[in-house]
PDB file of C-alpha atoms in Angstrom:
ATOM      1  CA  UNK T 155       8.653 -27.675  -4.103  1.00  0.00           C
ATOM      2  CA  UNK T 156      10.011 -30.427  -1.886  1.00  0.00           C
ATOM      3  CA  UNK T 157      12.385 -28.991   0.680  1.00  0.00           C
ATOM      4  CA  UNK T 158      15.479 -28.064  -1.321  1.00  0.00           C
ATOM      5  CA  UNK T 159      18.412 -30.180  -0.246  1.00  0.00           C
ATOM      6  CA  UNK T 160      16.324 -32.285   2.130  1.00  0.00           C
ATOM      7  CA  UNK T 161      18.829 -35.153   2.050  1.00  0.00           C
ATOM      8  CA  UNK T 162      21.713 -32.864   3.126  1.00  0.00           C
ATOM      9  CA  UNK T 163      19.568 -31.450   5.954  1.00  0.00           C
ATOM     10  CA  UNK T 164      18.726 -35.020   6.998  1.00  0.00           C
ATOM     11  CA  UNK T 165      22.407 -36.021   7.101  1.00  0.00           C
ATOM     12  CA  UNK T 166      23.280 -32.944   9.170  1.00  0.00           C
ATOM     13  CA  UNK T 167      20.506 -33.857  11.596  1.00  0.00           C
ATOM     14  CA  UNK T 168      21.982 -37.369  11.846  1.00  0.00           C
ATOM     15  CA  UNK T 169      25.361 -35.854  12.719  1.00  0.00           C
ATOM     16  CA  UNK T 170      23.710 -33.672  15.377  1.00  0.00           C
ATOM     17  CA  UNK T 171      22.096 -36.790  16.851  1.00  0.00           C
ATOM     18  CA  UNK T 172      25.497 -38.562  16.855  1.00  0.00           C
ATOM     19  CA  UNK T 173      24.197 -41.215  14.444  1.00  0.00           C
ATOM     20  CA  UNK T 174      26.368 -42.920  11.839  1.00  0.00           C
ATOM     21  CA  UNK T 175      25.035 -42.535   8.310  1.00  0.00           C
ATOM     22  CA  UNK T 176      25.732 -43.741   4.789  1.00  0.00           C
ATOM     23  CA  UNK T 177      24.926 -42.060   1.497  1.00  0.00           C
ATOM     24  CA  UNK T 178      23.832 -44.162  -1.509  1.00  0.00           C
ATOM     25  CA  UNK T 179      24.219 -42.678  -5.008  1.00  0.00           C
ATOM     26  CA  UNK T 180      23.283 -44.156  -8.372  1.00  0.00           C
ATOM     27  CA  UNK T 181      26.471 -43.394 -10.305  1.00  0.00           C
ATOM     28  CA  UNK T 182      25.858 -45.376 -13.491  1.00  0.00           C
ATOM     29  CA  UNK T 183      22.711 -46.497 -15.289  1.00  0.00           C
ATOM     30  CA  UNK T 184      22.413 -48.273 -18.613  1.00  0.00           C
ATOM     31  CA  UNK T 185      19.190 -49.436 -20.195  1.00  0.00           C
ATOM     32  CA  UNK T 186      16.038 -49.852 -18.129  1.00  0.00           C
ATOM     33  CA  UNK T 187      16.744 -49.357 -14.425  1.00  0.00           C
ATOM     34  CA  UNK T 188      14.549 -48.310 -11.493  1.00  0.00           C
ATOM     35  CA  UNK T 189      16.338 -44.950 -11.071  1.00  0.00           C
ATOM     36  CA  UNK T 190      18.837 -43.002 -13.137  1.00  0.00           C
ATOM     37  CA  UNK T 191      22.219 -41.434 -12.360  1.00  0.00           C
ATOM     38  CA  UNK T 192      22.084 -38.963  -9.486  1.00  0.00           C
ATOM     39  CA  UNK T 193      19.330 -40.687  -7.494  1.00  0.00           C
ATOM     40  CA  UNK T 194      20.239 -40.647  -3.810  1.00  0.00           C
ATOM     41  CA  UNK T 195      19.285 -42.236  -0.540  1.00  0.00           C
ATOM     42  CA  UNK T 196      20.717 -41.852   2.955  1.00  0.00           C
ATOM     43  CA  UNK T 197      20.220 -44.068   5.945  1.00  0.00           C
ATOM     44  CA  UNK T 198      21.143 -44.593   9.544  1.00  0.00           C
ATOM     45  CA  UNK T 199      20.675 -47.773  11.537  1.00  0.00           C
ATOM     46  CA  UNK T 200      16.975 -47.013  11.985  1.00  0.00           C
ATOM     47  CA  UNK T 201      15.821 -44.447   9.406  1.00  0.00           C
ATOM     48  CA  UNK T 202      16.217 -43.489   5.769  1.00  0.00           C
ATOM     49  CA  UNK T 203      15.419 -40.751   3.260  1.00  0.00           C
ATOM     50  CA  UNK T 204      15.229 -40.821  -0.536  1.00  0.00           C
ATOM     51  CA  UNK T 205      15.290 -43.803  -2.875  1.00  0.00           C
ATOM     52  CA  UNK T 206      17.597 -45.437  -5.388  1.00  0.00           C
ATOM     53  CA  UNK T 207      14.739 -47.222  -7.066  1.00  0.00           C
ATOM     54  CA  UNK T 208      12.877 -49.503  -4.718  1.00  0.00           C
ATOM     55  CA  UNK T 209      12.406 -53.206  -5.253  1.00  0.00           C
ATOM     56  CA  UNK T 210      15.044 -55.902  -4.890  1.00  0.00           C
ATOM     57  CA  UNK T 211      18.013 -53.685  -5.843  1.00  0.00           C
ATOM     58  CA  UNK T 212      17.204 -51.141  -3.145  1.00  0.00           C
ATOM     59  CA  UNK T 213      16.528 -53.800  -0.496  1.00  0.00           C
ATOM     60  CA  UNK T 214      19.814 -55.554  -1.260  1.00  0.00           C
ATOM     61  CA  UNK T 215      21.818 -52.301  -1.243  1.00  0.00           C
ATOM     62  CA  UNK T 216      20.233 -51.198   2.029  1.00  0.00           C
ATOM     63  CA  UNK T 217      21.207 -54.548   3.565  1.00  0.00           C
ATOM     64  CA  UNK T 218      24.838 -54.041   2.466  1.00  0.00           C
ATOM     65  CA  UNK T 219      24.836 -50.489   3.814  1.00  0.00           C
ATOM     66  CA  UNK T 220      23.335 -51.603   7.123  1.00  0.00           C
ATOM     67  CA  UNK T 221      26.096 -54.208   7.515  1.00  0.00           C
ATOM     68  CA  UNK T 222      28.687 -51.494   6.822  1.00  0.00           C
ATOM     69  CA  UNK T 223      27.104 -49.320   9.519  1.00  0.00           C
ATOM     70  CA  UNK T 224      27.053 -52.193  12.010  1.00  0.00           C
ATOM     71  CA  UNK T 225      30.710 -53.045  11.291  1.00  0.00           C
ATOM     72  CA  UNK T 226      31.844 -49.423  11.382  1.00  0.00           C
ATOM     73  CA  UNK T 227      33.112 -49.766   7.807  1.00  0.00           C
ATOM     74  CA  UNK T 228      34.634 -46.485   6.587  1.00  0.00           C
ATOM     75  CA  UNK T 229      35.670 -47.498   3.063  1.00  0.00           C
ATOM     76  CA  UNK T 230      33.178 -46.694   0.279  1.00  0.00           C
ATOM     77  CA  UNK T 231      31.814 -49.644  -1.676  1.00  0.00           C
ATOM     78  CA  UNK T 232      30.778 -49.761  -5.318  1.00  0.00           C
ATOM     79  CA  UNK T 233      27.965 -52.200  -6.146  1.00  0.00           C
ATOM     80  CA  UNK T 234      27.192 -53.175  -9.734  1.00  0.00           C
ATOM     81  CA  UNK T 235      24.087 -55.126 -10.566  1.00  0.00           C
ATOM     82  CA  UNK T 236      22.553 -56.340 -13.819  1.00  0.00           C
ATOM     83  CA  UNK T 237      18.773 -56.423 -14.043  1.00  0.00           C
ATOM     84  CA  UNK T 238      19.051 -59.335 -16.462  1.00  0.00           C
ATOM     85  CA  UNK T 239      21.025 -62.602 -16.674  1.00  0.00           C
ATOM     86  CA  UNK T 240      24.707 -61.728 -16.974  1.00  0.00           C
ATOM     87  CA  UNK T 241      28.036 -63.551 -16.869  1.00  0.00           C
ATOM     88  CA  UNK T 242      30.004 -60.408 -15.993  1.00  0.00           C
ATOM     89  CA  UNK T 243      27.900 -58.509 -13.465  1.00  0.00           C
ATOM     90  CA  UNK T 244      26.097 -59.863 -10.420  1.00  0.00           C
ATOM     91  CA  UNK T 245      22.381 -60.184 -11.156  1.00  0.00           C
ATOM     92  CA  UNK T 246      19.960 -58.191  -9.012  1.00  0.00           C
ATOM     93  CA  UNK T 247      17.082 -60.624  -9.417  1.00  0.00           C
ATOM     94  CA  UNK T 248      15.107 -57.946 -11.258  1.00  0.00           C
ATOM     95  CA  UNK T 249      14.119 -58.228 -14.915  1.00  0.00           C
ATOM     96  CA  UNK T 250      14.148 -54.548 -15.986  1.00  0.00           C
ATOM     97  CA  UNK T 251      16.899 -55.290 -18.510  1.00  0.00           C
ATOM     98  CA  UNK T 252      19.428 -52.594 -17.574  1.00  0.00           C
ATOM     99  CA  UNK T 253      22.530 -52.282 -15.429  1.00  0.00           C
ATOM    100  CA  UNK T 254      23.086 -50.042 -12.433  1.00  0.00           C
ATOM    101  CA  UNK T 255      26.010 -48.993 -10.259  1.00  0.00           C
ATOM    102  CA  UNK T 256      25.459 -47.667  -6.743  1.00  0.00           C
ATOM    103  CA  UNK T 257      28.119 -46.026  -4.591  1.00  0.00           C
ATOM    104  CA  UNK T 258      27.725 -46.695  -0.862  1.00  0.00           C
ATOM    105  CA  UNK T 259      29.586 -43.909   0.911  1.00  0.00           C
ATOM    106  CA  UNK T 260      29.999 -44.015   4.712  1.00  0.00           C
ATOM    107  CA  UNK T 261      29.707 -40.425   5.937  1.00  0.00           C
ATOM    108  CA  UNK T 262      32.157 -38.999   8.449  1.00  0.00           C
ATOM    109  CA  UNK T 263      32.370 -35.824  10.471  1.00  0.00           C
ATOM    110  CA  UNK T 264      34.791 -34.534   7.816  1.00  0.00           C
ATOM    111  CA  UNK T 265      31.812 -34.301   5.462  1.00  0.00           C
ATOM    112  CA  UNK T 266      29.795 -31.912   7.656  1.00  0.00           C
ATOM    113  CA  UNK T 267      31.082 -28.746   5.989  1.00  0.00           C
ATOM    114  CA  UNK T 268      30.385 -30.198   2.530  1.00  0.00           C
ATOM    115  CA  UNK T 269      26.809 -31.066   3.525  1.00  0.00           C
ATOM    116  CA  UNK T 270      26.292 -27.547   4.919  1.00  0.00           C
ATOM    117  CA  UNK T 271      27.485 -26.010   1.654  1.00  0.00           C
ATOM    118  CA  UNK T 272      25.387 -28.414  -0.430  1.00  0.00           C
ATOM    119  CA  UNK T 273      22.295 -27.539   1.610  1.00  0.00           C
ATOM    120  CA  UNK T 274      22.958 -23.819   1.168  1.00  0.00           C
ATOM    121  CA  UNK T 275      23.486 -24.364  -2.566  1.00  0.00           C
ATOM    122  CA  UNK T 276      20.127 -26.104  -2.919  1.00  0.00           C
ATOM    123  CA  UNK T 277      18.282 -23.464  -0.931  1.00  0.00           C
ATOM    124  CA  UNK T 278      19.823 -20.556  -2.822  1.00  0.00           C
ATOM    125  CA  UNK T 279      19.870 -22.226  -6.281  1.00  0.00           C
ATOM    126  CA  UNK T 280      23.547 -21.315  -6.581  1.00  0.00           C
ATOM    127  CA  UNK T 281      25.046 -24.466  -8.153  1.00  0.00           C
ATOM    128  CA  UNK T 282      28.199 -26.191  -6.940  1.00  0.00           C
ATOM    129  CA  UNK T 283      30.182 -28.969  -8.558  1.00  0.00           C
ATOM    130  CA  UNK T 284      30.386 -31.834  -6.053  1.00  0.00           C
ATOM    131  CA  UNK T 285      33.014 -34.545  -6.322  1.00  0.00           C
ATOM    132  CA  UNK T 286      33.025 -37.756  -4.251  1.00  0.00           C
ATOM    133  CA  UNK T 287      35.941 -40.181  -4.180  1.00  0.00           C
ATOM    134  CA  UNK T 288      37.635 -42.588  -1.780  1.00  0.00           C
ATOM    135  CA  UNK T 289      39.469 -39.546  -0.404  1.00  0.00           C
ATOM    136  CA  UNK T 290      36.277 -37.732   0.564  1.00  0.00           C
ATOM    137  CA  UNK T 291      34.271 -34.859  -0.880  1.00  0.00           C
ATOM    138  CA  UNK T 292      35.312 -31.718  -2.742  1.00  0.00           C
ATOM    139  CA  UNK T 293      33.229 -28.734  -3.817  1.00  0.00           C
ATOM    140  CA  UNK T 294      33.852 -25.996  -6.362  1.00  0.00           C
ATOM    141  CA  UNK T 295      31.804 -23.257  -8.035  1.00  0.00           C
ATOM    142  CA  UNK T 296      29.916 -24.739 -10.983  1.00  0.00           C
ATOM    143  CA  UNK T 297      31.795 -23.488 -14.013  1.00  0.00           C
ATOM    144  CA  UNK T 298      30.045 -26.158 -16.077  1.00  0.00           C
ATOM    145  CA  UNK T 299      26.968 -28.316 -15.546  1.00  0.00           C
ATOM    146  CA  UNK T 300      27.538 -32.017 -14.791  1.00  0.00           C
ATOM    147  CA  UNK T 301      24.371 -34.099 -14.589  1.00  0.00           C
ATOM    148  CA  UNK T 302      26.260 -37.032 -13.066  1.00  0.00           C
ATOM    149  CA  UNK T 303      29.556 -38.537 -14.192  1.00  0.00           C
ATOM    150  CA  UNK T 304      31.348 -41.601 -12.852  1.00  0.00           C
ATOM    151  CA  UNK T 305      35.031 -42.253 -13.548  1.00  0.00           C
ATOM    152  CA  UNK T 306      35.795 -45.911 -12.901  1.00  0.00           C
ATOM    153  CA  UNK T 307      39.071 -47.478 -11.906  1.00  0.00           C
ATOM    154  CA  UNK T 308      41.475 -47.464  -8.997  1.00  0.00           C
ATOM    155  CA  UNK T 309      41.058 -43.714  -8.525  1.00  0.00           C
ATOM    156  CA  UNK T 310      37.317 -43.725  -9.056  1.00  0.00           C
ATOM    157  CA  UNK T 311      35.264 -40.583  -8.533  1.00  0.00           C
ATOM    158  CA  UNK T 312      31.740 -39.322  -9.041  1.00  0.00           C
ATOM    159  CA  UNK T 313      30.920 -35.734 -10.042  1.00  0.00           C
ATOM    160  CA  UNK T 314      27.603 -33.902 -10.122  1.00  0.00           C
ATOM    161  CA  UNK T 315      26.347 -30.332 -10.140  1.00  0.00           C
ATOM    162  CA  UNK T 316      24.170 -29.686  -7.092  1.00  0.00           C
ATOM    163  CA  UNK T 317      21.807 -26.737  -6.628  1.00  0.00           C
ATOM    164  CA  UNK T 318      20.775 -26.313 -10.267  1.00  0.00           C
ATOM    165  CA  UNK T 319      17.072 -25.421 -10.015  1.00  0.00           C
ATOM    166  CA  UNK T 320      14.418 -25.713 -12.668  1.00  0.00           C
ATOM    167  CA  UNK T 321      12.485 -22.433 -12.664  1.00  0.00           C
ATOM    168  CA  UNK T 322       8.824 -22.297 -13.682  1.00  0.00           C
ATOM    169  CA  UNK T 323       7.099 -19.029 -14.611  1.00  0.00           C
ATOM    170  CA  UNK T 324       3.340 -19.468 -14.742  1.00  0.00           C
ATOM    171  CA  UNK T 325       1.727 -16.437 -16.363  1.00  0.00           C
ATOM    172  CA  UNK T 326      -1.854 -16.355 -15.235  1.00  0.00           C
ATOM    173  CA  UNK T 327      -3.097 -17.185 -11.745  1.00  0.00           C
ATOM    174  CA  UNK T 328      -6.274 -18.897 -12.897  1.00  0.00           C
ATOM    175  CA  UNK T 329      -7.508 -22.370 -12.065  1.00  0.00           C
ATOM    176  CA  UNK T 330      -5.082 -24.173 -14.390  1.00  0.00           C
ATOM    177  CA  UNK T 331      -2.176 -22.000 -13.235  1.00  0.00           C
ATOM    178  CA  UNK T 332      -2.766 -22.885  -9.613  1.00  0.00           C
ATOM    179  CA  UNK T 333      -3.283 -26.575 -10.409  1.00  0.00           C
ATOM    180  CA  UNK T 334      -0.052 -26.579 -12.419  1.00  0.00           C
ATOM    181  CA  UNK T 335       1.860 -24.981  -9.547  1.00  0.00           C
ATOM    182  CA  UNK T 336       0.774 -27.842  -7.281  1.00  0.00           C
ATOM    183  CA  UNK T 337       1.905 -30.481  -9.779  1.00  0.00           C
ATOM    184  CA  UNK T 338       5.227 -28.810 -10.567  1.00  0.00           C
ATOM    185  CA  UNK T 339       6.078 -28.525  -6.886  1.00  0.00           C
ATOM    186  CA  UNK T 340       6.280 -32.332  -6.799  1.00  0.00           C
ATOM    187  CA  UNK T 341       8.843 -32.119  -9.614  1.00  0.00           C
ATOM    188  CA  UNK T 342      11.148 -29.806  -7.639  1.00  0.00           C
ATOM    189  CA  UNK T 343      10.505 -26.625  -9.605  1.00  0.00           C
ATOM    190  CA  UNK T 344      11.059 -23.181  -8.160  1.00  0.00           C
ATOM    191  CA  UNK T 345       7.699 -21.621  -9.072  1.00  0.00           C
ATOM    192  CA  UNK T 346       6.754 -18.024  -9.821  1.00  0.00           C
ATOM    193  CA  UNK T 347       3.195 -17.007 -10.662  1.00  0.00           C
ATOM    194  CA  UNK T 348       2.660 -13.739 -12.538  1.00  0.00           C
ATOM    195  CA  UNK T 349      -0.651 -11.981 -13.137  1.00  0.00           C
ATOM    196  CA  UNK T 350      -1.797  -8.411 -13.644  1.00  0.00           C
ATOM    197  CA  UNK T 351      -5.093  -8.836 -11.823  1.00  0.00           C
ATOM    198  CA  UNK T 352      -5.674  -7.636  -8.277  1.00  0.00           C
ATOM    199  CA  UNK T 353      -6.689 -11.025  -6.810  1.00  0.00           C
ATOM    200  CA  UNK T 354      -3.060 -12.118  -7.061  1.00  0.00           C
ATOM    201  CA  UNK T 355      -2.532 -10.247  -3.797  1.00  0.00           C
ATOM    202  CA  UNK T 356      -4.651 -12.883  -2.094  1.00  0.00           C
ATOM    203  CA  UNK T 357      -2.705 -15.775  -3.612  1.00  0.00           C
ATOM    204  CA  UNK T 358      -0.892 -17.365  -0.698  1.00  0.00           C
ATOM    205  CA  UNK T 359       2.731 -18.336  -0.978  1.00  0.00           C
ATOM    206  CA  UNK T 360       3.429 -21.970  -0.231  1.00  0.00           C
ATOM    207  CA  UNK T 361       1.166 -24.688  -1.587  1.00  0.00           C
ATOM    208  CA  UNK T 362       3.515 -24.870  -4.552  1.00  0.00           C
ATOM    209  CA  UNK T 363       4.155 -21.158  -5.135  1.00  0.00           C
ATOM    210  CA  UNK T 364       7.455 -19.675  -3.977  1.00  0.00           C
ATOM    211  CA  UNK T 365       7.132 -16.280  -5.696  1.00  0.00           C
ATOM    212  CA  UNK T 366       4.271 -14.136  -6.973  1.00  0.00           C
ATOM    213  CA  UNK T 367       4.322 -10.920  -8.959  1.00  0.00           C
ATOM    214  CA  UNK T 368       1.597  -8.556 -10.064  1.00  0.00           C
ATOM    215  CA  UNK T 369       2.657  -6.576 -13.089  1.00  0.00           C
ATOM    216  CA  UNK T 370       1.420  -5.418 -16.460  1.00  0.00           C
ATOM    217  CA  UNK T 371       1.710  -8.105 -19.134  1.00  0.00           C
ATOM    218  CA  UNK T 372       3.203  -5.430 -21.364  1.00  0.00           C
ATOM    219  CA  UNK T 373       6.262  -5.477 -19.105  1.00  0.00           C
ATOM    220  CA  UNK T 374       6.560  -9.275 -18.874  1.00  0.00           C
ATOM    221  CA  UNK T 375       9.763  -9.609 -20.909  1.00  0.00           C
ATOM    222  CA  UNK T 376      11.805  -7.735 -18.325  1.00  0.00           C
ATOM    223  CA  UNK T 377      10.758 -10.088 -15.531  1.00  0.00           C
ATOM    224  CA  UNK T 378      11.502 -13.518 -17.007  1.00  0.00           C
ATOM    225  CA  UNK T 379      15.159 -14.413 -17.540  1.00  0.00           C
ATOM    226  CA  UNK T 380      16.325 -16.546 -20.405  1.00  0.00           C
ATOM    227  CA  UNK T 381      18.054 -19.836 -19.605  1.00  0.00           C
ATOM    228  CA  UNK T 382      18.177 -23.561 -20.148  1.00  0.00           C
ATOM    229  CA  UNK T 383      16.561 -24.028 -16.723  1.00  0.00           C
ATOM    230  CA  UNK T 384      13.614 -21.667 -17.358  1.00  0.00           C
ATOM    231  CA  UNK T 385      10.153 -23.055 -18.198  1.00  0.00           C
ATOM    232  CA  UNK T 386       7.400 -20.590 -19.163  1.00  0.00           C
ATOM    233  CA  UNK T 387       3.683 -21.363 -19.225  1.00  0.00           C
ATOM    234  CA  UNK T 388       1.324 -18.782 -20.767  1.00  0.00           C
ATOM    235  CA  UNK T 389      -2.254 -19.100 -19.531  1.00  0.00           C
ATOM    236  CA  UNK T 390      -3.667 -15.625 -18.998  1.00  0.00           C
ATOM    237  CA  UNK T 391      -7.466 -15.215 -18.728  1.00  0.00           C
ATOM    238  CA  UNK T 392      -7.846 -13.607 -22.155  1.00  0.00           C
ATOM    239  CA  UNK T 393      -6.639 -14.506 -25.656  1.00  0.00           C
ATOM    240  CA  UNK T 394      -5.630 -10.897 -26.270  1.00  0.00           C
ATOM    241  CA  UNK T 395      -3.305 -10.929 -23.262  1.00  0.00           C
ATOM    242  CA  UNK T 396      -2.049 -14.392 -24.287  1.00  0.00           C
ATOM    243  CA  UNK T 397      -1.179 -12.854 -27.635  1.00  0.00           C
ATOM    244  CA  UNK T 398       0.530  -9.896 -25.972  1.00  0.00           C
ATOM    245  CA  UNK T 399       2.622 -12.083 -23.652  1.00  0.00           C
ATOM    246  CA  UNK T 400       3.579 -14.464 -26.447  1.00  0.00           C
ATOM    247  CA  UNK T 401       4.683 -11.602 -28.672  1.00  0.00           C
ATOM    248  CA  UNK T 402       6.949 -10.385 -25.843  1.00  0.00           C
ATOM    249  CA  UNK T 403       8.541 -13.788 -25.120  1.00  0.00           C
ATOM    250  CA  UNK T 404       8.683 -15.657 -28.440  1.00  0.00           C
ATOM    251  CA  UNK T 405      12.201 -16.085 -29.774  1.00  0.00           C
ATOM    252  CA  UNK T 406      13.833 -15.929 -26.351  1.00  0.00           C
ATOM    253  CA  UNK T 407      15.979 -18.812 -25.103  1.00  0.00           C
ATOM    254  CA  UNK T 408      13.928 -20.962 -22.732  1.00  0.00           C
ATOM    255  CA  UNK T 409      13.895 -24.662 -21.920  1.00  0.00           C
ATOM    256  CA  UNK T 410      10.146 -24.574 -22.551  1.00  0.00           C
ATOM    257  CA  UNK T 411       7.653 -21.998 -23.775  1.00  0.00           C
ATOM    258  CA  UNK T 412       4.053 -23.171 -23.817  1.00  0.00           C
ATOM    259  CA  UNK T 413       0.696 -21.609 -24.601  1.00  0.00           C
ATOM    260  CA  UNK T 414      -2.601 -22.914 -23.241  1.00  0.00           C
ATOM    261  CA  UNK T 415      -5.560 -23.125 -25.579  1.00  0.00           C
ATOM    262  CA  UNK T 416      -7.505 -25.088 -28.129  1.00  0.00           C
ATOM    263  CA  UNK T 417      -6.120 -25.812 -31.580  1.00  0.00           C
ATOM    264  CA  UNK T 418      -8.670 -23.340 -32.979  1.00  0.00           C
ATOM    265  CA  UNK T 419      -7.418 -20.594 -30.682  1.00  0.00           C
ATOM    266  CA  UNK T 420      -3.791 -21.366 -31.513  1.00  0.00           C
ATOM    267  CA  UNK T 421      -4.554 -21.204 -35.230  1.00  0.00           C
ATOM    268  CA  UNK T 422      -6.176 -17.788 -34.818  1.00  0.00           C
ATOM    269  CA  UNK T 423      -3.231 -16.464 -32.819  1.00  0.00           C
ATOM    270  CA  UNK T 424      -0.806 -17.698 -35.474  1.00  0.00           C
ATOM    271  CA  UNK T 425      -2.829 -15.828 -38.046  1.00  0.00           C
ATOM    272  CA  UNK T 426      -3.043 -12.628 -36.031  1.00  0.00           C
ATOM    273  CA  UNK T 427       0.672 -12.670 -35.181  1.00  0.00           C
ATOM    274  CA  UNK T 428       1.801 -13.640 -38.669  1.00  0.00           C
ATOM    275  CA  UNK T 429       3.170 -10.161 -39.399  1.00  0.00           C
ATOM    276  CA  UNK T 430       5.212  -9.884 -36.199  1.00  0.00           C
ATOM    277  CA  UNK T 431       6.004 -13.490 -35.268  1.00  0.00           C
ATOM    278  CA  UNK T 432       7.863 -15.441 -37.969  1.00  0.00           C
ATOM    279  CA  UNK T 433       6.514 -18.914 -38.554  1.00  0.00           C
ATOM    280  CA  UNK T 434       9.773 -20.581 -37.492  1.00  0.00           C
ATOM    281  CA  UNK T 435       9.352 -19.100 -33.990  1.00  0.00           C
ATOM    282  CA  UNK T 436       6.358 -21.407 -33.538  1.00  0.00           C
ATOM    283  CA  UNK T 437       8.627 -24.437 -33.889  1.00  0.00           C
ATOM    284  CA  UNK T 438       9.934 -23.730 -30.383  1.00  0.00           C
ATOM    285  CA  UNK T 439       6.527 -22.961 -28.867  1.00  0.00           C
ATOM    286  CA  UNK T 440       4.443 -25.750 -27.368  1.00  0.00           C
ATOM    287  CA  UNK T 441       0.973 -24.761 -28.515  1.00  0.00           C
ATOM    288  CA  UNK T 442      -1.334 -26.041 -27.371  1.00  0.00           C
ATOM    289  CA  UNK T 443       0.844 -27.151 -24.481  1.00  0.00           C
ATOM    290  CA  UNK T 444       0.475 -30.507 -22.801  1.00  0.00           C
ATOM    291  CA  UNK T 445       0.279 -34.054 -24.082  1.00  0.00           C
ATOM    292  CA  UNK T 446      -3.009 -35.260 -25.526  1.00  0.00           C
ATOM    293  CA  UNK T 447      -4.852 -37.240 -22.836  1.00  0.00           C
ATOM    294  CA  UNK T 448      -8.377 -35.825 -23.343  1.00  0.00           C
ATOM    295  CA  UNK T 449      -7.916 -33.628 -20.278  1.00  0.00           C
ATOM    296  CA  UNK T 450     -10.745 -31.314 -19.217  1.00  0.00           C
ATOM    297  CA  UNK T 451     -10.466 -30.251 -15.575  1.00  0.00           C
ATOM    298  CA  UNK T 452      -7.725 -27.834 -14.404  1.00  0.00           C
ATOM    299  CA  UNK T 453      -6.032 -30.708 -12.589  1.00  0.00           C
ATOM    300  CA  UNK T 454      -6.121 -32.986 -15.642  1.00  0.00           C
ATOM    301  CA  UNK T 455      -4.750 -30.213 -17.854  1.00  0.00           C
ATOM    302  CA  UNK T 456      -1.980 -29.530 -15.313  1.00  0.00           C
ATOM    303  CA  UNK T 457      -1.001 -33.207 -15.375  1.00  0.00           C
ATOM    304  CA  UNK T 458      -0.887 -33.200 -19.191  1.00  0.00           C
ATOM    305  CA  UNK T 459       1.424 -30.149 -19.173  1.00  0.00           C
ATOM    306  CA  UNK T 460       3.656 -31.669 -16.509  1.00  0.00           C
ATOM    307  CA  UNK T 461       3.880 -34.881 -18.557  1.00  0.00           C
ATOM    308  CA  UNK T 462       5.116 -32.899 -21.552  1.00  0.00           C
ATOM    309  CA  UNK T 463       7.713 -31.156 -19.389  1.00  0.00           C
ATOM    310  CA  UNK T 464       8.936 -34.483 -17.978  1.00  0.00           C
ATOM    311  CA  UNK T 465       9.231 -35.829 -21.511  1.00  0.00           C
ATOM    312  CA  UNK T 466      11.426 -32.882 -22.496  1.00  0.00           C
ATOM    313  CA  UNK T 467      13.566 -32.861 -19.356  1.00  0.00           C
ATOM    314  CA  UNK T 468      14.268 -36.591 -19.446  1.00  0.00           C
ATOM    315  CA  UNK T 469      15.125 -36.520 -23.146  1.00  0.00           C
ATOM    316  CA  UNK T 470      18.397 -34.726 -22.299  1.00  0.00           C
TER     317      UNK T 470
END
């Protein structure tokens, strides 16, 4: 997993170094745009972190932000650009076809406490609702999830829930499980690997794995919470243990429940579980998991599974 809250840590470091900084946030996105709502970038006079999409739109917005830094501008600026010919919105020079709004927010020492709390939220996966306006920043416990909402007008504001983690539970520390953990770490998942075999003790933390557990598959249901942020990947070394784990988890509320295997294996498991696992349960199970890209190696299979997860996440 990339360092949780890296951009907040970076801004705090800029404060410590007595450097002025600005925060760039994509607050609106319609149609095809380089990045979607919530994408962030921060920069000082000489360095930057993150991206709002690259290309001409990012270069132009960075130039505006750099001028604000040089002039000591303290008033936030809202930049709207159309990635197509438009009579109403300034064109970006790009031809993606969509429209994008970016908030350029000059940071001040008054924001330090907010950045500290946002960093702690990201590290602990305890979500906070973050609100940015011309009056500064406000934080509150996340009673509801806001993926990114911009209210336009004289009293404009932008709201977003920060610290909401996607949690991956990989059941089976085999070759595909370890390859998948490496891919999912690039997608900012908090990753747990579960296996009942002894070699799990030698599985090092880091390299994509934040948590590891060795426990009997018969007890798996008590160790995986339900939730819209929980993704479960079943890939034990044996089809009998796959069947056992699936029977324990099917029907629970997850964002994703997938089972590794060939179509022949999946068909056999459906047949064997037909008396205990109603057919409609299979509608919510991705089996075999992964998109079809003729994958063979553990790394290729991991990429195909990650692609399916991205497809599901970005559909919402």
